[in-house]
mmCIF file of C-alpha atoms in Angstrom:
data_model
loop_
_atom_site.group_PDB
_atom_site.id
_atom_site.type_symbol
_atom_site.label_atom_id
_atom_site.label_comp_id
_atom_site.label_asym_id
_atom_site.label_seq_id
_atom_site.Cartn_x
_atom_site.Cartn_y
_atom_site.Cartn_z
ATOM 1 C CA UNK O 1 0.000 0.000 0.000
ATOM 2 C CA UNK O 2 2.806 2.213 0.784
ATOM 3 C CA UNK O 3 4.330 1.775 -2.378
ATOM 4 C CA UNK O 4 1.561 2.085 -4.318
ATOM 5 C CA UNK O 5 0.895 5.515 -2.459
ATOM 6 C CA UNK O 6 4.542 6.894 -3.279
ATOM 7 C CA UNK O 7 3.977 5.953 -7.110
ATOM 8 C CA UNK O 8 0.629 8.110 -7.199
ATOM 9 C CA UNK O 9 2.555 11.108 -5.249
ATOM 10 C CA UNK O 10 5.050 10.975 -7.452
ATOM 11 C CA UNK O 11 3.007 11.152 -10.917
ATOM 12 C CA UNK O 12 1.164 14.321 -9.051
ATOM 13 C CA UNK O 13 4.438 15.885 -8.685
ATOM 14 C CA UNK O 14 5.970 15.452 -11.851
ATOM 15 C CA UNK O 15 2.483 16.582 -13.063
ATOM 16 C CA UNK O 16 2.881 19.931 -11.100
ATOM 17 C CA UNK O 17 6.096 20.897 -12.066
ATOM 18 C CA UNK O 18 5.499 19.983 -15.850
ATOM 19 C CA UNK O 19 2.601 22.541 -15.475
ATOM 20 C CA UNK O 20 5.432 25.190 -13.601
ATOM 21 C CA UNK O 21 7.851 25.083 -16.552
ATOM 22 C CA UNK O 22 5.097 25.711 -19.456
ATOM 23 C CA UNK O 23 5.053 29.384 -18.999
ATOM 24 C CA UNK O 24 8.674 29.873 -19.374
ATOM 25 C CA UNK O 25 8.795 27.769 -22.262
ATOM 26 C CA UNK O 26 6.215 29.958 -23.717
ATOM 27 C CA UNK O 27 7.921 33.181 -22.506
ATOM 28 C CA UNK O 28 10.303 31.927 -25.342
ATOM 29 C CA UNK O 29 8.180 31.922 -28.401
ATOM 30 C CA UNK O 30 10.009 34.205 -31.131
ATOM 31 C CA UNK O 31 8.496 36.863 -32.262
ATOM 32 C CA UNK O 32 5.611 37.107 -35.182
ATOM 33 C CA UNK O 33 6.967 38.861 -38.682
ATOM 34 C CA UNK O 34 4.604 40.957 -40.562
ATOM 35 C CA UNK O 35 4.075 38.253 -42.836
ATOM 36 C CA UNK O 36 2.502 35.714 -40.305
ATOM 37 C CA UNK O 37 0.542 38.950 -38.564
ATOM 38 C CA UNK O 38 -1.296 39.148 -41.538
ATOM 39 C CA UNK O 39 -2.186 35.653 -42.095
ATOM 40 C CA UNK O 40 -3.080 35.063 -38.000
ATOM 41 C CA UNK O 41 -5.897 38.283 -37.581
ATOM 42 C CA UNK O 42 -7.379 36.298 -34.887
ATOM 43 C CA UNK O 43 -7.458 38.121 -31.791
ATOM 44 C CA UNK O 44 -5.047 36.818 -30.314
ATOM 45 C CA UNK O 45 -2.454 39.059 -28.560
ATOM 46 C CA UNK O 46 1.144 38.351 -30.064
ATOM 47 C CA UNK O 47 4.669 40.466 -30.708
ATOM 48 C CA UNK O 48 5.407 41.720 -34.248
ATOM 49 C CA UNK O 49 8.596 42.480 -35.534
ATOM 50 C CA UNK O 50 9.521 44.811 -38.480
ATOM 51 C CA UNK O 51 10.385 47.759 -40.470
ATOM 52 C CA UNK O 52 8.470 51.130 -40.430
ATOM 53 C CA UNK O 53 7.487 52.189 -43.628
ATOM 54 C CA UNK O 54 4.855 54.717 -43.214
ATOM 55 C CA UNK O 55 1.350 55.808 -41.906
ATOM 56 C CA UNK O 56 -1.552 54.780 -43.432
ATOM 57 C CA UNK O 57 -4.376 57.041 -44.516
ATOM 58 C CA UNK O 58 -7.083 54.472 -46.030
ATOM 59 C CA UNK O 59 -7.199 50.963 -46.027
ATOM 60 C CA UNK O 60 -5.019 50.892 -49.393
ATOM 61 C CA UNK O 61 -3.257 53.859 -48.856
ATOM 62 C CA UNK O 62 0.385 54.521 -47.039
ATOM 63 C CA UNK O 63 2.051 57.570 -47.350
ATOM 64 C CA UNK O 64 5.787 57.717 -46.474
ATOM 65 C CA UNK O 65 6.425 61.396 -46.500
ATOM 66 C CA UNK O 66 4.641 64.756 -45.507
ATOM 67 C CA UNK O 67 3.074 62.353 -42.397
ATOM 68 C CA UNK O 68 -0.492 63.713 -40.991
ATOM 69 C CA UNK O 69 -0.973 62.251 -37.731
ATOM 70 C CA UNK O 70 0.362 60.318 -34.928
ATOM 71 C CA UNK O 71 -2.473 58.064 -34.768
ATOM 72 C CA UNK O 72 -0.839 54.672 -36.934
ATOM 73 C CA UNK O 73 1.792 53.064 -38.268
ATOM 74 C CA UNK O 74 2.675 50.704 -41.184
ATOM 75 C CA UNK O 75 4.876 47.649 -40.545
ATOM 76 C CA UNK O 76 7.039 45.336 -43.136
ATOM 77 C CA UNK O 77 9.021 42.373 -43.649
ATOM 78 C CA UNK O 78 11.664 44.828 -45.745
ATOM 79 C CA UNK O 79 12.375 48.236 -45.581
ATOM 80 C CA UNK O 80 11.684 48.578 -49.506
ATOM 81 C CA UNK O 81 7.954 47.075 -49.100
ATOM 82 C CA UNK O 82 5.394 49.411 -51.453
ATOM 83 C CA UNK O 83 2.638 46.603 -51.894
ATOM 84 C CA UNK O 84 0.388 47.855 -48.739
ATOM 85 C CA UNK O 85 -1.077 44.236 -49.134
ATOM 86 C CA UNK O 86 2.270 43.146 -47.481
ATOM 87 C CA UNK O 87 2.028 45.665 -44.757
ATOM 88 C CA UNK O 88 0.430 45.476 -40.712
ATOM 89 C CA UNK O 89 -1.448 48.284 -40.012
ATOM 90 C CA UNK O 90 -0.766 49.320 -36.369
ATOM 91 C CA UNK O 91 -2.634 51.334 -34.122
ATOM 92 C CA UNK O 92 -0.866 53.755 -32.034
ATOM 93 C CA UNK O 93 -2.390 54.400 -28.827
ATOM 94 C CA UNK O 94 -2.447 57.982 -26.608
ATOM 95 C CA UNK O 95 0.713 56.966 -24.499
ATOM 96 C CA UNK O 96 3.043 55.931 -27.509
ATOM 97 C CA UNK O 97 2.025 58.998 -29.782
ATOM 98 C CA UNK O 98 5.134 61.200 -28.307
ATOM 99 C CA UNK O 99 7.564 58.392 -29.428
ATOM 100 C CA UNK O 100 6.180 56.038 -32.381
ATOM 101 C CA UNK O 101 3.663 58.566 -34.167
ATOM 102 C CA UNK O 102 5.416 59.793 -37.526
ATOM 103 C CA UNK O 103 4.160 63.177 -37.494
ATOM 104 C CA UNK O 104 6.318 63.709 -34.329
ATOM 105 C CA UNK O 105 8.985 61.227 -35.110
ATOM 106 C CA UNK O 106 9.504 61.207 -39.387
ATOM 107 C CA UNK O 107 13.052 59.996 -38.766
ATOM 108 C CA UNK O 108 11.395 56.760 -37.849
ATOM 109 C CA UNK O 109 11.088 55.390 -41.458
ATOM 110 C CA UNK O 110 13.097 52.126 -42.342
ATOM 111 C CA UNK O 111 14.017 51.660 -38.527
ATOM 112 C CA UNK O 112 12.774 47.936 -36.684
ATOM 113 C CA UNK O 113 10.322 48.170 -33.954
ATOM 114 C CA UNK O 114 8.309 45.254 -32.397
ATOM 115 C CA UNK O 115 4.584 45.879 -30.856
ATOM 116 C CA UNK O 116 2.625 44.163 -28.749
ATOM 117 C CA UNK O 117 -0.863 44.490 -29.200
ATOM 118 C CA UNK O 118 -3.952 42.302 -30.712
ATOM 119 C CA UNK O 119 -3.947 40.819 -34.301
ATOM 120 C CA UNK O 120 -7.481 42.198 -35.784
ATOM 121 C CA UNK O 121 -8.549 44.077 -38.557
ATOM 122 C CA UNK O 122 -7.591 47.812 -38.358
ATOM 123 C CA UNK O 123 -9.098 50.140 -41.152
ATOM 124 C CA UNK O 124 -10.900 47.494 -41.723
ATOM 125 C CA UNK O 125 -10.597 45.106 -43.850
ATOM 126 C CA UNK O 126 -7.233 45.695 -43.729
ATOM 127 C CA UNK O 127 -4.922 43.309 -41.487
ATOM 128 C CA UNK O 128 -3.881 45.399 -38.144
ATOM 129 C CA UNK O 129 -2.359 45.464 -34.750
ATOM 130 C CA UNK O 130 -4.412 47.175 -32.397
ATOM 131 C CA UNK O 131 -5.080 48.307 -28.319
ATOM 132 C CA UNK O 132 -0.762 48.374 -28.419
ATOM 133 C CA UNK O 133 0.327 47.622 -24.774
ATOM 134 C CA UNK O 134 4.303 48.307 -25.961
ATOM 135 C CA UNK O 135 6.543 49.119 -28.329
ATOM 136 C CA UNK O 136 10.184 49.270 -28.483
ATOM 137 C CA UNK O 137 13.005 49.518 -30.654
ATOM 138 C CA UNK O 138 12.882 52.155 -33.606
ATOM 139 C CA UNK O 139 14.120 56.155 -31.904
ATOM 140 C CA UNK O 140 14.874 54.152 -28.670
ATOM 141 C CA UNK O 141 18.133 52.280 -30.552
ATOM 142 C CA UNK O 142 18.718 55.679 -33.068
ATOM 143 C CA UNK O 143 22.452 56.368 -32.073
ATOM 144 C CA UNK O 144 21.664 60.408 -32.760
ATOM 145 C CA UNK O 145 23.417 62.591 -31.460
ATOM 146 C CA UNK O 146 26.391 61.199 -30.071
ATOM 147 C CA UNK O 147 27.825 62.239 -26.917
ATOM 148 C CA UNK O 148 28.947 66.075 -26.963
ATOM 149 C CA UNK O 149 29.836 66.157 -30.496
ATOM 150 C CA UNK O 150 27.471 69.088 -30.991
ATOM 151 C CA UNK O 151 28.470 70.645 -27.780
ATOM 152 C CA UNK O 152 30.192 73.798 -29.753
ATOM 153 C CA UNK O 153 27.069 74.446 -31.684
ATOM 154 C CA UNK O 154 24.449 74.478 -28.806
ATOM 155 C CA UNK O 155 22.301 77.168 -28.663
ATOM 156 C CA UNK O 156 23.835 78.817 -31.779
ATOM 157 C CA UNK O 157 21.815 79.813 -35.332
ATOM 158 C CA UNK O 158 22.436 81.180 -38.564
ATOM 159 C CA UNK O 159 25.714 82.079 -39.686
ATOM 160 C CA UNK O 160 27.450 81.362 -36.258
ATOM 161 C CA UNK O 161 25.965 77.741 -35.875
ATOM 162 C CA UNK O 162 27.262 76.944 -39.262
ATOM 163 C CA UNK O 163 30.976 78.265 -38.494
ATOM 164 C CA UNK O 164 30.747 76.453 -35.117
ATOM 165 C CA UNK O 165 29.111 73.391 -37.020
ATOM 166 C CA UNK O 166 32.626 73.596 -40.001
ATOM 167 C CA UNK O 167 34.824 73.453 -36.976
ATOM 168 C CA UNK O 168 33.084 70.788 -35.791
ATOM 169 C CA UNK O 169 33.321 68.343 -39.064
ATOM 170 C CA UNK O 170 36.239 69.601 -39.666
ATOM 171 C CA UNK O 171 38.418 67.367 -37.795
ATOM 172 C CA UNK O 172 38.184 63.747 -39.984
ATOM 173 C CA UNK O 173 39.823 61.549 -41.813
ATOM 174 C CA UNK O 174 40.797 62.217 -44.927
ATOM 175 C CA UNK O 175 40.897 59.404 -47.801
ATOM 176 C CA UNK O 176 42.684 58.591 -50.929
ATOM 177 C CA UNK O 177 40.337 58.187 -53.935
ATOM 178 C CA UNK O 178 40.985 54.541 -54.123
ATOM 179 C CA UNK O 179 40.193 54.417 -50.463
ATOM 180 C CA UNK O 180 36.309 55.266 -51.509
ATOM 181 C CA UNK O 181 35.375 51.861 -53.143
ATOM 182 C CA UNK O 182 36.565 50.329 -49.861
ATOM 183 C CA UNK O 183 34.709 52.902 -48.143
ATOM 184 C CA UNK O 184 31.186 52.720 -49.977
ATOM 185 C CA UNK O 185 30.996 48.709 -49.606
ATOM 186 C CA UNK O 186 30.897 49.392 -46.071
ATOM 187 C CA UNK O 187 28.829 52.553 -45.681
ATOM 188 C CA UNK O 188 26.332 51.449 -48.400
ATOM 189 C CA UNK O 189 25.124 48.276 -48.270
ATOM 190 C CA UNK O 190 22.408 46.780 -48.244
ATOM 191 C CA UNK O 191 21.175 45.970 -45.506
ATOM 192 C CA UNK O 192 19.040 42.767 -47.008
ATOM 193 C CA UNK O 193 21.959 41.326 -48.324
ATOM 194 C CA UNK O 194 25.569 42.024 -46.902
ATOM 195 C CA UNK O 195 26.773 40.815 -50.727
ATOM 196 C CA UNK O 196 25.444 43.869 -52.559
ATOM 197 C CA UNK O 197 25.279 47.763 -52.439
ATOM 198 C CA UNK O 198 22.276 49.943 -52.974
ATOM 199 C CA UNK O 199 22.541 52.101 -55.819
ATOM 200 C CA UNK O 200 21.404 56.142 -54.640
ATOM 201 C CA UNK O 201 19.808 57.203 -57.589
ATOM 202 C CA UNK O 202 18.077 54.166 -59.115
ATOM 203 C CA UNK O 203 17.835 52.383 -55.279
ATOM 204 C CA UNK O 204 19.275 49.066 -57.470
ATOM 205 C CA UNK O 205 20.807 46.350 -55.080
ATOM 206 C CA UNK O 206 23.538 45.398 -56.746
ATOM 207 C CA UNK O 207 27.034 43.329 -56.145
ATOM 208 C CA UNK O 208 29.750 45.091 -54.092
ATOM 209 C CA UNK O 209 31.927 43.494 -56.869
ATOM 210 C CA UNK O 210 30.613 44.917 -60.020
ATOM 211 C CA UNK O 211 32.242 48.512 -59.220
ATOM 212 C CA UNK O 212 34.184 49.542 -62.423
ATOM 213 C CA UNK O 213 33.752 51.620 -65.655
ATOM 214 C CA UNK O 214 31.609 48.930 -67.855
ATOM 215 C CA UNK O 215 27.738 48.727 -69.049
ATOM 216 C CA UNK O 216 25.885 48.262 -65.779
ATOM 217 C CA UNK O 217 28.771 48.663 -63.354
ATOM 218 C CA UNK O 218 28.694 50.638 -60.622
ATOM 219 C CA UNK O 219 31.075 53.974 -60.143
ATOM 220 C CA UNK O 220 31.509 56.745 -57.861
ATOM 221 C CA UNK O 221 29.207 59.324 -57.826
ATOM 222 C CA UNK O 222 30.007 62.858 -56.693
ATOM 223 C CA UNK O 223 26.375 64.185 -55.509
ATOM 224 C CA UNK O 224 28.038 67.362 -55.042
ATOM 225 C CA UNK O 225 29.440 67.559 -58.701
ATOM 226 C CA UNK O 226 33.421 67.825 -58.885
ATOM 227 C CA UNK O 227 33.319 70.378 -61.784
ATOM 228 C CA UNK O 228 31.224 72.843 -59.484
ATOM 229 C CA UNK O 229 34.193 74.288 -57.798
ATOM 230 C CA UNK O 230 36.693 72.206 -59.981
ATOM 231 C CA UNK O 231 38.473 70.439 -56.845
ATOM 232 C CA UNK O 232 37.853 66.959 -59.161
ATOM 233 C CA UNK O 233 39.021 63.986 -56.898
ATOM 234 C CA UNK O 234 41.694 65.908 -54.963
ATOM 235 C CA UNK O 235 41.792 64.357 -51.587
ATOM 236 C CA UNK O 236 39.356 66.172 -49.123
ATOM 237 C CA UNK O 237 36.413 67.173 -51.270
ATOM 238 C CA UNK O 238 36.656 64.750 -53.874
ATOM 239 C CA UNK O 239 37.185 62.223 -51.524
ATOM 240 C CA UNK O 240 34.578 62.956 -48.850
ATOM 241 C CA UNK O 241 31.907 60.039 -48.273
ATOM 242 C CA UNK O 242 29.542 62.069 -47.056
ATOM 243 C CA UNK O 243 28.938 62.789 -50.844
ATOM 244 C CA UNK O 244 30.278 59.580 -52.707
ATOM 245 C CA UNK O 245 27.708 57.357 -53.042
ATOM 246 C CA UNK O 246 27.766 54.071 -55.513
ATOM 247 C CA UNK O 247 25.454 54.544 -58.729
ATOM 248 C CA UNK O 248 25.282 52.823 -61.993
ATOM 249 C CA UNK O 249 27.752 54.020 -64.749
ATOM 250 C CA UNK O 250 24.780 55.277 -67.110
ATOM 251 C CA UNK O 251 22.792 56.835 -64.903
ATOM 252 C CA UNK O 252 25.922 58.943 -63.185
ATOM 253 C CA UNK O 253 26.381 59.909 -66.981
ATOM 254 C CA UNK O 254 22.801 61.004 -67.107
ATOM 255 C CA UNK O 255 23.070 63.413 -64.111
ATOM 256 C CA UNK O 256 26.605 64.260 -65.241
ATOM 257 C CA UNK O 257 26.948 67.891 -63.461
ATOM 258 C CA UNK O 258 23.518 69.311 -63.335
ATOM 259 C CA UNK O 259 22.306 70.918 -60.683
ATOM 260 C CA UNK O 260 19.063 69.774 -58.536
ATOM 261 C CA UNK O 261 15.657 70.646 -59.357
ATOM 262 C CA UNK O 262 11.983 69.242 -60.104
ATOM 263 C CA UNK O 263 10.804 68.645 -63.870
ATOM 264 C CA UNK O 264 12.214 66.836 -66.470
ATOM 265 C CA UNK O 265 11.987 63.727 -68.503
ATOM 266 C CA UNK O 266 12.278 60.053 -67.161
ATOM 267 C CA UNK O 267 15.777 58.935 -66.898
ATOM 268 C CA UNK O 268 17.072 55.334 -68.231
ATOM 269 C CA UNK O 269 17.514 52.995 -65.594
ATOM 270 C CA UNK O 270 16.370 55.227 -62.775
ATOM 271 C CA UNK O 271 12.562 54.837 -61.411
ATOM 272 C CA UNK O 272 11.275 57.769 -60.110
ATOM 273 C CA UNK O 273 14.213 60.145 -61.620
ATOM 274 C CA UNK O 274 13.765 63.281 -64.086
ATOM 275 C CA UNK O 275 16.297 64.921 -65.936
ATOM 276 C CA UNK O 276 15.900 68.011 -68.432
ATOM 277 C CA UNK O 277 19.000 70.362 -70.270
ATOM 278 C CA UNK O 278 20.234 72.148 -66.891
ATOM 279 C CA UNK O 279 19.151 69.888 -63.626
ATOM 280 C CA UNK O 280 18.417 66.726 -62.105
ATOM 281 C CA UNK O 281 15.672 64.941 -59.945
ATOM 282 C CA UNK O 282 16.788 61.814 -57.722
ATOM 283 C CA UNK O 283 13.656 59.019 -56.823
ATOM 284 C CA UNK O 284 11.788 61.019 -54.027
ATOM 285 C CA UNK O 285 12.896 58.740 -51.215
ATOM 286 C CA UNK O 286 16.577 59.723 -51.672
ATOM 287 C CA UNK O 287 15.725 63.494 -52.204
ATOM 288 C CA UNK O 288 16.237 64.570 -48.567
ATOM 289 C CA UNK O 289 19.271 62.288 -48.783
ATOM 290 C CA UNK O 290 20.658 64.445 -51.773
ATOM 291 C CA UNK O 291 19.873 67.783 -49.723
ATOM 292 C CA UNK O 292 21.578 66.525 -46.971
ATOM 293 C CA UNK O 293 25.044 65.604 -48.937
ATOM 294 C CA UNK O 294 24.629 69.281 -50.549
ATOM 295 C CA UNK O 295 24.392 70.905 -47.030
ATOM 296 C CA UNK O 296 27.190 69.228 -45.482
ATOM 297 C CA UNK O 297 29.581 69.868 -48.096
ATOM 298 C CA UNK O 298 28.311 73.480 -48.067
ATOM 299 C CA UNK O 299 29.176 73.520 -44.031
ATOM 300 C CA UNK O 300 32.214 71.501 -44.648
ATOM 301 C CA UNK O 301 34.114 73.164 -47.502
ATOM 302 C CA UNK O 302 34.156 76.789 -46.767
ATOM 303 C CA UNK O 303 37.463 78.186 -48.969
ATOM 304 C CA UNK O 304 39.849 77.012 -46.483
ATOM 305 C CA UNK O 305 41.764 73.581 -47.223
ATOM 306 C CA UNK O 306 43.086 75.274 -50.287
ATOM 307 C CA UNK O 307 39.460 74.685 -52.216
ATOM 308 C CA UNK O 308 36.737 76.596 -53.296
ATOM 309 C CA UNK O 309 33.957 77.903 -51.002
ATOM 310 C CA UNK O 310 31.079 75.365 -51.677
ATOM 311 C CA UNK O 311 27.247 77.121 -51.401
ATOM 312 C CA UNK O 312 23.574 76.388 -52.961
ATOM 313 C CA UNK O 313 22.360 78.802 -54.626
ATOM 314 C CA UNK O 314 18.758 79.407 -56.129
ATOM 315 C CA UNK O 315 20.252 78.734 -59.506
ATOM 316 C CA UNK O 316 20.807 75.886 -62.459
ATOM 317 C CA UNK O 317 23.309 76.132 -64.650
ATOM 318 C CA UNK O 318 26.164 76.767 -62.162
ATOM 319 C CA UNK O 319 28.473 75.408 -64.301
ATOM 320 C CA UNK O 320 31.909 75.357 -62.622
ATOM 321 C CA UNK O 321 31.052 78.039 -60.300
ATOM 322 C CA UNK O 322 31.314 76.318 -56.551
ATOM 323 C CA UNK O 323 27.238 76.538 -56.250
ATOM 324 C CA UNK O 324 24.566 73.855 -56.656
ATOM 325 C CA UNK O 325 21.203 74.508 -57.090
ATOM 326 C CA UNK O 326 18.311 75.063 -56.655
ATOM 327 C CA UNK O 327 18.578 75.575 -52.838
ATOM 328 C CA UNK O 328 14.568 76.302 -52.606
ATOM 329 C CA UNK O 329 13.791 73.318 -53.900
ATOM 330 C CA UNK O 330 16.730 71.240 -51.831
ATOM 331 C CA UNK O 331 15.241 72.513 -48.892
ATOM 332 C CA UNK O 332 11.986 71.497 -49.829
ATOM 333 C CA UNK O 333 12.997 67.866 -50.173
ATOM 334 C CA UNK O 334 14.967 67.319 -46.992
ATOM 335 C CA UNK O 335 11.585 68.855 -45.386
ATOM 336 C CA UNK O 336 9.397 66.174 -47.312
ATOM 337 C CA UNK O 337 11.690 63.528 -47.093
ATOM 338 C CA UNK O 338 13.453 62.888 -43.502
ATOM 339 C CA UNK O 339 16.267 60.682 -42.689
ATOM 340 C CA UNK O 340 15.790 57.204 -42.449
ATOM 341 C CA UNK O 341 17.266 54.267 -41.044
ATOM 342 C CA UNK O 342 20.127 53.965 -44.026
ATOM 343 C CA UNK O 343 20.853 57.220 -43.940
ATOM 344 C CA UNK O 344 21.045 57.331 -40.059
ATOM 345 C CA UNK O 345 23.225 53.785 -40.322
ATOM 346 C CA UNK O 346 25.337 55.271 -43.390
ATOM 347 C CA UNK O 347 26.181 58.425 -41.165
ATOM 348 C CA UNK O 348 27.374 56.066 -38.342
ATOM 349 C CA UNK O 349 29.466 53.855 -40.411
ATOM 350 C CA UNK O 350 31.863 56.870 -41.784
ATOM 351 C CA UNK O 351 31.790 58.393 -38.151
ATOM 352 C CA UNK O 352 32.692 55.078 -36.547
ATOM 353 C CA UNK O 353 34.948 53.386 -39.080
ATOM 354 C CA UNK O 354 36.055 56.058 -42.498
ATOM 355 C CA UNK O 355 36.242 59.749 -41.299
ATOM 356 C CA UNK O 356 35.446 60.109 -37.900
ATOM 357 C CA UNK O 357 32.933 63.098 -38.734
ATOM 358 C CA UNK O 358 29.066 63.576 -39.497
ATOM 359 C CA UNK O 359 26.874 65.108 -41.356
ATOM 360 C CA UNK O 360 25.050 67.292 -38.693
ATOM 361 C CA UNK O 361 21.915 67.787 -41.362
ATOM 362 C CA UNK O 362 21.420 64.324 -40.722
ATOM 363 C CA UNK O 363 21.390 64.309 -36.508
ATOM 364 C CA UNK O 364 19.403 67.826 -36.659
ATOM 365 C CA UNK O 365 17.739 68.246 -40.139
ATOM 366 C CA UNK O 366 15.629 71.102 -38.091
ATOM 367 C CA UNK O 367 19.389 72.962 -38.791
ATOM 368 C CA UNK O 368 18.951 73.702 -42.149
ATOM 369 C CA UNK O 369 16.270 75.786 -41.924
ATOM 370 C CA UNK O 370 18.237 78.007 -39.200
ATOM 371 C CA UNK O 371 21.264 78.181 -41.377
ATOM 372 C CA UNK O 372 19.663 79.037 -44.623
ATOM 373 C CA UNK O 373 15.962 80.507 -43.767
#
């Protein structure tokens, strides 16, 4: 009897403490991707992982710049998600507005966030996240502003926050034109395949190892064209990443030296970008990218170094004149177009690893607008 007594206790205790160790075992699940949030609208409560990639406005409509409200979110598996069919609508709640709502936060495109909230329907019948009860990730991981590296500049404006802000970014690294191919592998690839580099103008992913002169190779693209100011690819200006960026060979033929402006004809190879006899237009989600490069190098190069005095001007046709144009217009598209999570990563990498400097436009684009009202 005795026995038989211990063998029954024994099953009830292994019984109990299989029941103790379910919860942490479920503490472990992984988290949901937008992909299986869309196919589990259930009502069940779950953690999604993914990319920002806008706010949306209608049940098939996501806008990605010029944001309206702080009310939703869109979440993807990829960064470079348009179909809206593969997006998670998310609802943002009164106590996460500050933080996660795009009006207040634009620099929030293309970073990773995860929400917790439940899998239903949200401008209906489109699939959604709603009644959030957290968020993290996305500004929370932003490296910003780091440290005292602005500390000269506080408090300044105008014409005495950008001399403070040339002293500041000043002081980098200089490198050799060769240097640069090394240099743009790092700073701009992609991050959904470590092989390849995005392309700035077209937004092509394409091998790290096609970078050369041929048909459909990539080169090195001055976004601040060499001949405007004639420093060429003289070491300091010519060099600077901040500008370089990796584009196909045709399509840096197509923008050649022309300034910046809307209008134009569609350009060969390049979604999204117009060209016309005297300027240029990038795919709009580089365009605050492009203003950005343009300011620095305007900050940056000042006439000392032994090179030109690099401004924007209101004018095309600058010709070899050290001004870019149309500033207007620049302006305009770093205000529609904020920086995202490549940008904000690209800036890092040449602070961190190549030149040990930033481009301040992209840590305070609320700067340009102070320097050149």
């Amino acid at each position: 009897m005795l026995v038989r007594r211990a063998f029954w206790i024994g099953l009830l205790l292994l019984g109990l403490l299989g029941y103790g160790i379910t919860p942490s075992t479920a503490a472990t699940t992984a988290n949901l991707t937008v992909s299986a949030a869309i196919s589990q609208q259930n009502g069940s409560v779950a953690t999604v992982e993914g990319y920002v990639v806008g706010q949306p406005t209608a049940a098939n409509t996501v806008i990605r710049s010029g944001f309206t409200g702080d009310t939703a979110l869109a979440l993807a598996d990829s960064t470079s998600q348009t179909s809206t069919g593969s997006m998670l609508y998310v609802q943002i709640t009164t106590g996460f507005r500050a933080q996660y709502g795009l009006q207040s936060n634009p620099g929030l495109i293309g970073t990773k966030i995860t929400v917790t909230g439940t899998l239903t329907p949200y401008f209906t019948p489109h699939a959604g996240l709603k009644d959030p009860t957290a968020f993290s990730g996305g500004g929370a991981s932003d490296p910003g502003d780091p440290g005292d590296y602005y500390a000269a500049a506080a408090g300044k404006s105008g014409a005495a926050l950008k001399a403070a802000l040339h002293t500041i970014i000043s002081s980098q690294t200089k490198l050799t034109y060769d240097q640069v191919w090394t240099a743009l592998k790092d700073t701009d690839q992609d991050p959904a395949n470590s092989s390849n580099v995005i392309l700035l103008y077209s937004g092509r992913s394409q091998s790290k190892t096609t970078n050369g002169s041929g048909v459909n190779d990539w080169n090195r693209e001055h976004v601040w064209a060499k001949s405007h100011g004639d420093f060429g690819t003289a070491t300091g200006p010519g060099t600077d990443v901040h500008h370089l960026r990796p584009e196909d060979v045709s399509v840096n033929a197509a923008r050649g030296n022309l300034d910046f402006d809307n209008g134009g004809s569609a350009v060969a190879e390049c979604s999204g970008c117009t060209a016309d006899a005297d300027s240029f237009a990038p795919r709009p989600a580089v365009r605050g990218d492009v203003a950005r490069m343009i300011f620095y190098m305007a900050v940056r190069y000042d006439g000392g170094d032994g090179f030109a005095d690099l401004e924007p001007n209101n004018s095309v046709n600058n010709g070899t004149a050290p001004y870019i144009g149309k500033l207007s217009v620049l302006k305009a598209w770093s205000a529609a177009d904020p920086p995202d999570a490549f940008e904000k990563r690209r800036n890092q990498v040449i602070f961190d690893t190549w030149q040990h400097n930033r481009n301040p436009f992209i840590d305070h684009p609320e700067w340009v607008s102070s320097i050149w009202p």
